[in-house]
Coordinates of C-alpha atoms and ligand atoms in Angstrom, one line a residue:
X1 CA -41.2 206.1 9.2
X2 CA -37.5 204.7 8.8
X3 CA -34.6 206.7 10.0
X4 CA -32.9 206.5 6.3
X5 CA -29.9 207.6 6.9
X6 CA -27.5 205.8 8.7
X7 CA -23.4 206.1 6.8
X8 CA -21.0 203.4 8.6
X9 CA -18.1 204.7 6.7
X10 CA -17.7 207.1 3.9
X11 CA -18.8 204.3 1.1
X12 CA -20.9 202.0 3.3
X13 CA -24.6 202.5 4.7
X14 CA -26.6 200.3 6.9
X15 CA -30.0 199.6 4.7
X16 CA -31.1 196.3 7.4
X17 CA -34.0 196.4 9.7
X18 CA -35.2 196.7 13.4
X19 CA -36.7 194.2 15.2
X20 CA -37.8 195.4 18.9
X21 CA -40.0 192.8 19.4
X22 CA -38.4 189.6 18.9
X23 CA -38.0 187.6 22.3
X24 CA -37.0 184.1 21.0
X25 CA -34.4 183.3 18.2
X26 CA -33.8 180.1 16.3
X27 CA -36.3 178.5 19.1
X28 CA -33.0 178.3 21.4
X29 CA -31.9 181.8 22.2
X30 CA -33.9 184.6 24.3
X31 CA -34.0 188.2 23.1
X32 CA -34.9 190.6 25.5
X33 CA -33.7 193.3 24.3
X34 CA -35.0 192.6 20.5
X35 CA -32.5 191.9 16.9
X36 CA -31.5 193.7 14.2
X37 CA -31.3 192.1 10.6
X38 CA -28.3 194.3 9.4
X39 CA -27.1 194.5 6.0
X40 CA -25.0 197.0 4.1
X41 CA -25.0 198.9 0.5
X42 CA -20.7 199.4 -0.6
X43 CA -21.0 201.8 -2.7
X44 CA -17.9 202.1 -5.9
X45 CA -17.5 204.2 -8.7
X46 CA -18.2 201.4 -10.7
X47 CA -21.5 199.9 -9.0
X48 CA -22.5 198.9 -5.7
X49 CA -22.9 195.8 -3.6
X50 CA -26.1 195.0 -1.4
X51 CA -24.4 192.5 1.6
X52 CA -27.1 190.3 2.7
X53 CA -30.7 190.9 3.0
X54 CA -33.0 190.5 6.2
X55 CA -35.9 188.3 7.3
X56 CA -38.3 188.0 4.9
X57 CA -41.1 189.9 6.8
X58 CA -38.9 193.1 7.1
X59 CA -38.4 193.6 4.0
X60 CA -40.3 196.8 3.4
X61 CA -38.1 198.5 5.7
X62 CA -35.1 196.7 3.6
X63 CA -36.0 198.3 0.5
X64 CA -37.4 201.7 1.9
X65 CA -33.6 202.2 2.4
X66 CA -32.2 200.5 0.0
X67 CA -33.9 202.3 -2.6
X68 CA -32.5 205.8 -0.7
X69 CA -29.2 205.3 -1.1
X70 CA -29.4 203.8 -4.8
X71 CA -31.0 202.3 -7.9
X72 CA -31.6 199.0 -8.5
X73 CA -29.7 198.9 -11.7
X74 CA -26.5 200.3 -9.9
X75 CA -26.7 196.9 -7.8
X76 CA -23.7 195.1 -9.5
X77 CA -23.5 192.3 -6.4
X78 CA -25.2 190.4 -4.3
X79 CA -23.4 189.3 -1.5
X80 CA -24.6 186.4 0.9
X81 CA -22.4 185.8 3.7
X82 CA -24.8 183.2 5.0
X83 CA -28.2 182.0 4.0
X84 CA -30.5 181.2 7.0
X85 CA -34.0 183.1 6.6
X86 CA -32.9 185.9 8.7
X87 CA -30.7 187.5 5.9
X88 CA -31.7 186.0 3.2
X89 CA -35.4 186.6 3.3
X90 CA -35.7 189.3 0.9
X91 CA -33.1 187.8 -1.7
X92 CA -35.4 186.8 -4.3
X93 CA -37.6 189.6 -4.3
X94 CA -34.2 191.7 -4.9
X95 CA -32.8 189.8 -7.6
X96 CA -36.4 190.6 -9.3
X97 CA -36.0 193.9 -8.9
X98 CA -32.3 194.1 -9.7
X99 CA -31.9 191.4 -12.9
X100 CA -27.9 192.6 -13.6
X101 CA -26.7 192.1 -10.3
X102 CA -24.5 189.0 -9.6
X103 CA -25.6 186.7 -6.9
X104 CA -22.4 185.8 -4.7
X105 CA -22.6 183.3 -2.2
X106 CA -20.1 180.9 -0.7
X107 CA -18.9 177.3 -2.0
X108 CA -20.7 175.5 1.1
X109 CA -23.8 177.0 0.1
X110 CA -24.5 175.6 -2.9
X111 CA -26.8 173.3 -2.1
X112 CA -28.4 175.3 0.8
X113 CA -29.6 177.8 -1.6
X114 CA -31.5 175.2 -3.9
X115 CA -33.0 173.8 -0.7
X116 CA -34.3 177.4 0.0
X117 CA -34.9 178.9 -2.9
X118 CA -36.7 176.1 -4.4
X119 CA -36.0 177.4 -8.2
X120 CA -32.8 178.1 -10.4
X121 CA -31.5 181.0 -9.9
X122 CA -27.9 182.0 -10.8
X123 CA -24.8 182.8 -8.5
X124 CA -21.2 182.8 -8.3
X125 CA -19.1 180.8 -5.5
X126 CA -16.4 182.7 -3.6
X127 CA -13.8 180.7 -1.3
X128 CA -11.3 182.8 0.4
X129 CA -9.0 185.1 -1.4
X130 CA -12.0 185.2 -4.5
X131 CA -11.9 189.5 -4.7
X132 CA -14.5 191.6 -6.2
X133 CA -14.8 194.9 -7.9
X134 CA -16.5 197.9 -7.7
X135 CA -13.9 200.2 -9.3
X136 CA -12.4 202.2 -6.9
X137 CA -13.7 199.6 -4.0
X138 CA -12.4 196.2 -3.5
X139 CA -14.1 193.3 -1.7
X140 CA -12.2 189.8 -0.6
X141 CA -14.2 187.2 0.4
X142 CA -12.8 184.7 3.5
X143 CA -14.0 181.5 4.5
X144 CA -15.5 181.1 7.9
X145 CA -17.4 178.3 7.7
X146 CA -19.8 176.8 10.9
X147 CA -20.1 180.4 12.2
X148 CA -23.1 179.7 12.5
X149 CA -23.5 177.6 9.7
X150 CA -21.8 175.3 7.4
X151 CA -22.1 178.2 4.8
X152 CA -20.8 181.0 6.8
X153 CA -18.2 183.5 5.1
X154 CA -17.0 187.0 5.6
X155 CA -15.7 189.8 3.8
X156 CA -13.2 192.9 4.1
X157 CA -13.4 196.0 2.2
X158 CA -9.3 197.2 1.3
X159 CA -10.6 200.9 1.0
X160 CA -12.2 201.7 4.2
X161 CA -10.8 198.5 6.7
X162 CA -14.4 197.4 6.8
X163 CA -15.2 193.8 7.7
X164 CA -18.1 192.1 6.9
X165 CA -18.8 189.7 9.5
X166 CA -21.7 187.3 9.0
X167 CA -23.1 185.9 12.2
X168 CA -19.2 186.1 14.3
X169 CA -19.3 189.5 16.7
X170 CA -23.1 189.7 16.4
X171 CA -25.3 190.2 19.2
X172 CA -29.1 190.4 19.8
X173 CA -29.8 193.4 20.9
X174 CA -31.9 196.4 19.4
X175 CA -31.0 199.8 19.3
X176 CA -31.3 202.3 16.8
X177 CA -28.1 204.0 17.6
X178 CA -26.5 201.4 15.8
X179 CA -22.4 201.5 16.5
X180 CA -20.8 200.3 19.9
X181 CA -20.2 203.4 21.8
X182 CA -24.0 204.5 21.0
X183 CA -25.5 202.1 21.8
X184 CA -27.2 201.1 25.3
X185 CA -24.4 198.4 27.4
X186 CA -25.2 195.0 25.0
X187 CA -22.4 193.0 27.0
X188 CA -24.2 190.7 27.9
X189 CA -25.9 189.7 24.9
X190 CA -22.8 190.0 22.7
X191 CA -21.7 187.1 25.0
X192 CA -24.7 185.6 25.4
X193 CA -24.9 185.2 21.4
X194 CA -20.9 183.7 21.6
X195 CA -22.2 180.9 23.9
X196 CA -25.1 179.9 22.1
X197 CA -24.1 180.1 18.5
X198 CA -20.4 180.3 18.0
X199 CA -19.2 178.3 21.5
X200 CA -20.3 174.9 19.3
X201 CA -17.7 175.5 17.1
X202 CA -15.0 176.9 18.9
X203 CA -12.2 175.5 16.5
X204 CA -13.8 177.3 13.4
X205 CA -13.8 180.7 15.3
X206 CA -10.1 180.1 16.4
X207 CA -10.2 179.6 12.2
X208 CA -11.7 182.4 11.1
X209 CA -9.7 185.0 14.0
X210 CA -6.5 183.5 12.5
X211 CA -7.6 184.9 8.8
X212 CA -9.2 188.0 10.4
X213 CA -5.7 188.5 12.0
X214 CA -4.1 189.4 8.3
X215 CA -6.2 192.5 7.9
X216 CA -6.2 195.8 8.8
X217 CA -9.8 196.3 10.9
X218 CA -11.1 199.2 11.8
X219 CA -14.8 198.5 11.7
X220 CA -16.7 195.2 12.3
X221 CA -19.7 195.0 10.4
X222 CA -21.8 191.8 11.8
X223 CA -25.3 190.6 10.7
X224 CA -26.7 191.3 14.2
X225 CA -27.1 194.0 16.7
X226 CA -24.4 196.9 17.2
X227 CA -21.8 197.4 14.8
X228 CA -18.2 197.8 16.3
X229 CA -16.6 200.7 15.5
X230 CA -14.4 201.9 18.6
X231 CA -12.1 198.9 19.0
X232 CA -12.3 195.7 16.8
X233 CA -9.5 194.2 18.7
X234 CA -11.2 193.8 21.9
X235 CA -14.0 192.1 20.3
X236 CA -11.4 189.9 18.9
X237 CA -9.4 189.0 21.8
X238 CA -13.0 188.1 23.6
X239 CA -13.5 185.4 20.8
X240 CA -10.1 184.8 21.1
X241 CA -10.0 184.2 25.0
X242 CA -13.7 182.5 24.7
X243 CA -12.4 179.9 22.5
X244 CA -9.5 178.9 24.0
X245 CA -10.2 179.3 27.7
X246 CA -10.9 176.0 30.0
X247 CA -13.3 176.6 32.9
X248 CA -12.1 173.9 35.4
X249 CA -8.6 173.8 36.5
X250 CA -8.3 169.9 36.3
X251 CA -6.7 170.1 32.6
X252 CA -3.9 172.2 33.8
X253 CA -2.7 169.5 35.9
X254 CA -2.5 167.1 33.1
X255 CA -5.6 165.0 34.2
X256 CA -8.5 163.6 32.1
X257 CA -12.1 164.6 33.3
X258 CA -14.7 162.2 33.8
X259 CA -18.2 163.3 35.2
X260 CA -21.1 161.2 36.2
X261 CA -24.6 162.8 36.1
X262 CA -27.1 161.0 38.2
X263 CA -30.6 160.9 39.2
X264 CA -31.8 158.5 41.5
X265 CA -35.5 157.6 43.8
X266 CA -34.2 155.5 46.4
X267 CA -30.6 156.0 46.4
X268 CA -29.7 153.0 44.3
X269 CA -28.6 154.4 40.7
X270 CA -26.9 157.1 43.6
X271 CA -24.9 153.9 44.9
X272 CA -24.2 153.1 41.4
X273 CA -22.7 156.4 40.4
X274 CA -20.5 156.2 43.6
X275 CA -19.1 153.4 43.0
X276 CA -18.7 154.0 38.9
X277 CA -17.2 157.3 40.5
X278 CA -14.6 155.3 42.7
X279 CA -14.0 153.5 40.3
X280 CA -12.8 156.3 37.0
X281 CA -11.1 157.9 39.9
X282 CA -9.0 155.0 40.8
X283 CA -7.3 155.3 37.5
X284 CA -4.2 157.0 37.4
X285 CA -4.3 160.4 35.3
X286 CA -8.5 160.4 35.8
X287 CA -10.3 163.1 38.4
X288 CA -13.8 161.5 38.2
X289 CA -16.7 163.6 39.7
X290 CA -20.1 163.1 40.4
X291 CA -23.4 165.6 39.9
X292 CA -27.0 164.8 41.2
X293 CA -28.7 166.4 38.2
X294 CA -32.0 167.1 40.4
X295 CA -29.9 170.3 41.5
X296 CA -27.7 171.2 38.7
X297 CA -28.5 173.9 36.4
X298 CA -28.6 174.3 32.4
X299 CA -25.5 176.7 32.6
X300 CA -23.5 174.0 34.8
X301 CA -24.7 171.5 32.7
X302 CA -23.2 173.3 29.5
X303 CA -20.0 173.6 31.1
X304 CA -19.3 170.1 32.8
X305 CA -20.3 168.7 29.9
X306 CA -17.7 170.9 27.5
X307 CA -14.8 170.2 30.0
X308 CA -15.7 166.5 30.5
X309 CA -13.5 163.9 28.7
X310 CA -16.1 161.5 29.2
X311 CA -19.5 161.7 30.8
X312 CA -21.2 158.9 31.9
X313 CA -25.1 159.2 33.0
X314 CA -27.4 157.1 35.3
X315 CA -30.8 157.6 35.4
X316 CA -33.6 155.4 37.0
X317 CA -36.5 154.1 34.8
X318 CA -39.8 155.6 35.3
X319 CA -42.7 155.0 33.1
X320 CA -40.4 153.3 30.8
X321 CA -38.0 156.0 30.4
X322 CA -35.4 158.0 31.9
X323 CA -35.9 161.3 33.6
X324 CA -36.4 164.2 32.2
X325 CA -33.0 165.9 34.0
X326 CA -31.1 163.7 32.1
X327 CA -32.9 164.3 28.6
X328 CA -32.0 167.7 29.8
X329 CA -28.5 167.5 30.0
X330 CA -28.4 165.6 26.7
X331 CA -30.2 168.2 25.4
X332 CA -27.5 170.4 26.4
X333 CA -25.2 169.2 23.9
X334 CA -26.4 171.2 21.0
X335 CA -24.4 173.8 22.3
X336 CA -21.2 172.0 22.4
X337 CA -19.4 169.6 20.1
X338 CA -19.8 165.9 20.9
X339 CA -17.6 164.4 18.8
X340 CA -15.2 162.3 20.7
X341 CA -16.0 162.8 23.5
X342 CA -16.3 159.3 25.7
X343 CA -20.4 158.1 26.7
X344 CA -21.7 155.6 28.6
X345 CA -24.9 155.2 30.8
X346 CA -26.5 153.1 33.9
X347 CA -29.0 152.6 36.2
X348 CA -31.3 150.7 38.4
X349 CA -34.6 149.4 37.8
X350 CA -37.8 148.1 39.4
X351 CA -39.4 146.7 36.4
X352 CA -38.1 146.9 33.0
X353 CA -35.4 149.4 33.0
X354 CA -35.0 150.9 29.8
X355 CA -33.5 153.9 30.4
X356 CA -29.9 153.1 30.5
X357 CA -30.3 151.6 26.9
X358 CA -32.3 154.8 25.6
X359 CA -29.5 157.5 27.0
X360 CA -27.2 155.3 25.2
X361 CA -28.9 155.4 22.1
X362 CA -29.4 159.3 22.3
X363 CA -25.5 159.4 23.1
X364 CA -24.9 157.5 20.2
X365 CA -27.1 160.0 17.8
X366 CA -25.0 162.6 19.0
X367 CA -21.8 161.2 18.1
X368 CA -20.0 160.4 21.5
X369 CA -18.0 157.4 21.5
X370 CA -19.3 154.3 23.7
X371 CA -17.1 151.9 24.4
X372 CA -19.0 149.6 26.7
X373 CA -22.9 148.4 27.0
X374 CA -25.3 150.3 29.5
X375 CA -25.1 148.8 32.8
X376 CA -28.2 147.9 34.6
X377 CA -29.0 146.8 38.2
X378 CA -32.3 145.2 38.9
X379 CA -33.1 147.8 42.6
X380 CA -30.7 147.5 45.3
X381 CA -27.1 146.7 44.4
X382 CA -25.8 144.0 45.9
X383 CA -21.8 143.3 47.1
X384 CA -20.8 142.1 43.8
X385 CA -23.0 144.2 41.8
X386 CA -21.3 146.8 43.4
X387 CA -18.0 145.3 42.2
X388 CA -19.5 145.8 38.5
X389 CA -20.3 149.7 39.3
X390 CA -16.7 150.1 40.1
X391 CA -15.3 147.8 37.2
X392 CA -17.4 150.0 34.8
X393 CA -16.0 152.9 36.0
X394 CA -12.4 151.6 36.0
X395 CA -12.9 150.6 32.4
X396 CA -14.1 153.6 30.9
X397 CA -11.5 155.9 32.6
X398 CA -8.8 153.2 31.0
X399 CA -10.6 154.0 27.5
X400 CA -10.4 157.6 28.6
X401 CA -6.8 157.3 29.0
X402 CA -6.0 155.7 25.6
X403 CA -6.6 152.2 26.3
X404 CA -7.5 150.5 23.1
X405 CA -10.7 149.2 22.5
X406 CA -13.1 148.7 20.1
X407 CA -16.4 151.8 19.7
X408 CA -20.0 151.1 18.9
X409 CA -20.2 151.9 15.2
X410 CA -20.8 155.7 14.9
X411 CA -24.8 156.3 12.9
Ligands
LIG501 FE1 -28.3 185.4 11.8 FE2 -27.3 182.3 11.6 O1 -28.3 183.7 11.1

């Protein structure tokens, strides 16, 4: 039996659902300590709005408490902030049940919503400053888009200081007790969740903090895990200080970062990233660094590779590809933004030595820029190969440093 009751402030209640069990999210993200699906009833003299619904296989718990704190023909609105599966998997089963209410969902998603839904259904777009009515409650919608989808929006209820979050300030964490100073210590995952779904799209959060900064907040309403009730503003400044910080202290100084990730079976592709390395670093206003990826980890990875002004990667050919360490580190970039970054790739070879070529195609899917052609050295360098190593790297810290040249066509 559902615990039905659950009042955030005097007009809003908390009608989402538990999830204890849940140990992976979107594939990506572990869960130890389970999800919530949250989503709220406003309730106005003239109506009330549902905001968001929950994944589609909790919807029985949905709707147990939905239907206890009111009728479906009081349901005036229908408020998406965002429309992945996990809030909006029991949308078209409510808009059955309640045929009055007005769907409202964002301008960027639009054409989500026929791609889920697969049938017509009617809505209304809100960008920011749109404002809703419930009679004596008042909604504004705010556009805070990428977090964590192109779609994303938020809202704030005037009456009560309330804001509707979407995804930004969630967490992954279940408990029951629902607000922040209840709850069990979710630190970690609340920062966990940052780095995995908002750090991608750091300049969208600064965005959205910069419209969040013209209300009044007094209670932060997200679609995940606890709801943050005792101090908003030092949920805030975390975002804040998450988005801006830089982890390495090179940047302070003025200098460009350059990083080359290596892996190597008999030292050569090591030679080549030395002398690449001697190379970048030669250049005036480059601090060039080097990494042996057979010891780095997926959190170091993350972080070179965010503070990196250009990252260049060697990796030996085996089996006709590169090595799995550097796949990994590629893969690594779906937690960051690519674009513009700086890419290139090397590498010696005993037989046919495609792997340069194939990082650089990957490199290229994900949008760096790559000025120059893999390099490849057929096993041991020699002197003037060498020379070449150190060339390379002297030309991609130039192009680093603003020197013009022409990029391979972005796809
Ligand atoms: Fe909780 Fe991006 O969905």
């Amino acid at each position: 039996m559902v615990d039905l009751i659950t009042k955030i402030t005097k007009s809003v209640d908390f009608i989402g659902a538990f999830d204890p069990k849940i140990r992976t999210f979107d594939i990506i993200m572990k869960t130890a300590n389970g999800s919530s699906y949250n989503s709220y009833v406003v309730r106005g003299s003239e109506g009330v709005a549902i905001m968001d619904t929950v994944k589609k296989e909790f919807s029985e718990d949905f709707f147990k408490r939905l239907e206890f704190m009111c009728d479906y023909e009081e349901i005036k609105y229908i408020v998406l902030h965002h429309l992945e599966p996990d809030h909006s998997g029991a949308l078209i089963e409510l808009m059955q049940k309640a045929p009055k209410a007005k769907l409202i969902i964002s301008g960027r998603a639009v054409m989500m919503l026929k791609g889920l839904i697969k049938s017509d259904i009617e809505f209304e777009v809100a960008n920011t400053g749109r404002i809703i009515s419930l009679g004596d409650k008042t909604i504004e919608f705010l556009s805070t888009p990428f977090l964590h989808w192109p779609d994303t929006m938020s809202s704030y209820l005037h009456e009560e200081k309330v804001l509707f979050s979407g995804d930004v300030f969630g967490s992954h964490y279940y408990d029951e007790r629902l607000f922040d100073d209840e709850v069990g210590d979710f630190s970690y995952a609340f920062k966990y969740y940052y780095d995995h779904i908002m750090r991608p799209f750091k300049q969208y959060v600064l965005q959205a903090l910069k419209l969040y900064d013209t209300f009044d907040i007094k209670v932060i309403a997200p679609l995940h895990g606890p709801i943050l009730r005792t101090n908003p503003q030092f949920y805030i400044d975390k975002y804040a200080q998450w988005s801006s910080e830089a982890k390495f202290r090179k940047h302070e100084f003025g200098k460009k970062m350059l990083s080359v990730f290596y892996m190597s079976s008999y030292d050569n592709t090591h030679l080549m990233a030395k002398k690449i390395m001697d190379g970048a670093d030669s250049v005036e206003g480059v601090v060039a660094s080097m990494y042996d990826l057979a010891s780095l980890d997926e959190q170091n990875m993350i972080d070179l590779l965010e503070e990196s002004d250009a990252i260049i990667i060697g990796s030996p050919t085996i089996n006709g590809d590169a090595v799995k360490p550097a796949w990994d580190l590629l893969s690594c970039m779906a937690f960051l933004e690519s674009n513009g970054k700086i890419g290139a790739s090397f590498g010696s070879y005993g037989w046919t030595g495609e792997a340069p070529e194939m990082l650089h195609d990957r490199m290229r899917w994900l949008k760096f820029r790559l000025p120059v052609r893999p390099l490849k050295i057929k096993l041991i360098p020699t002197e003037d190969e060498q020379q070449s190593c150190f060339e390379f790297g002297v030309e991609i810290a130039e192009i680093t440093m603003g020197k013009m040249v022409e990029m391979e066509m972005e796809i």
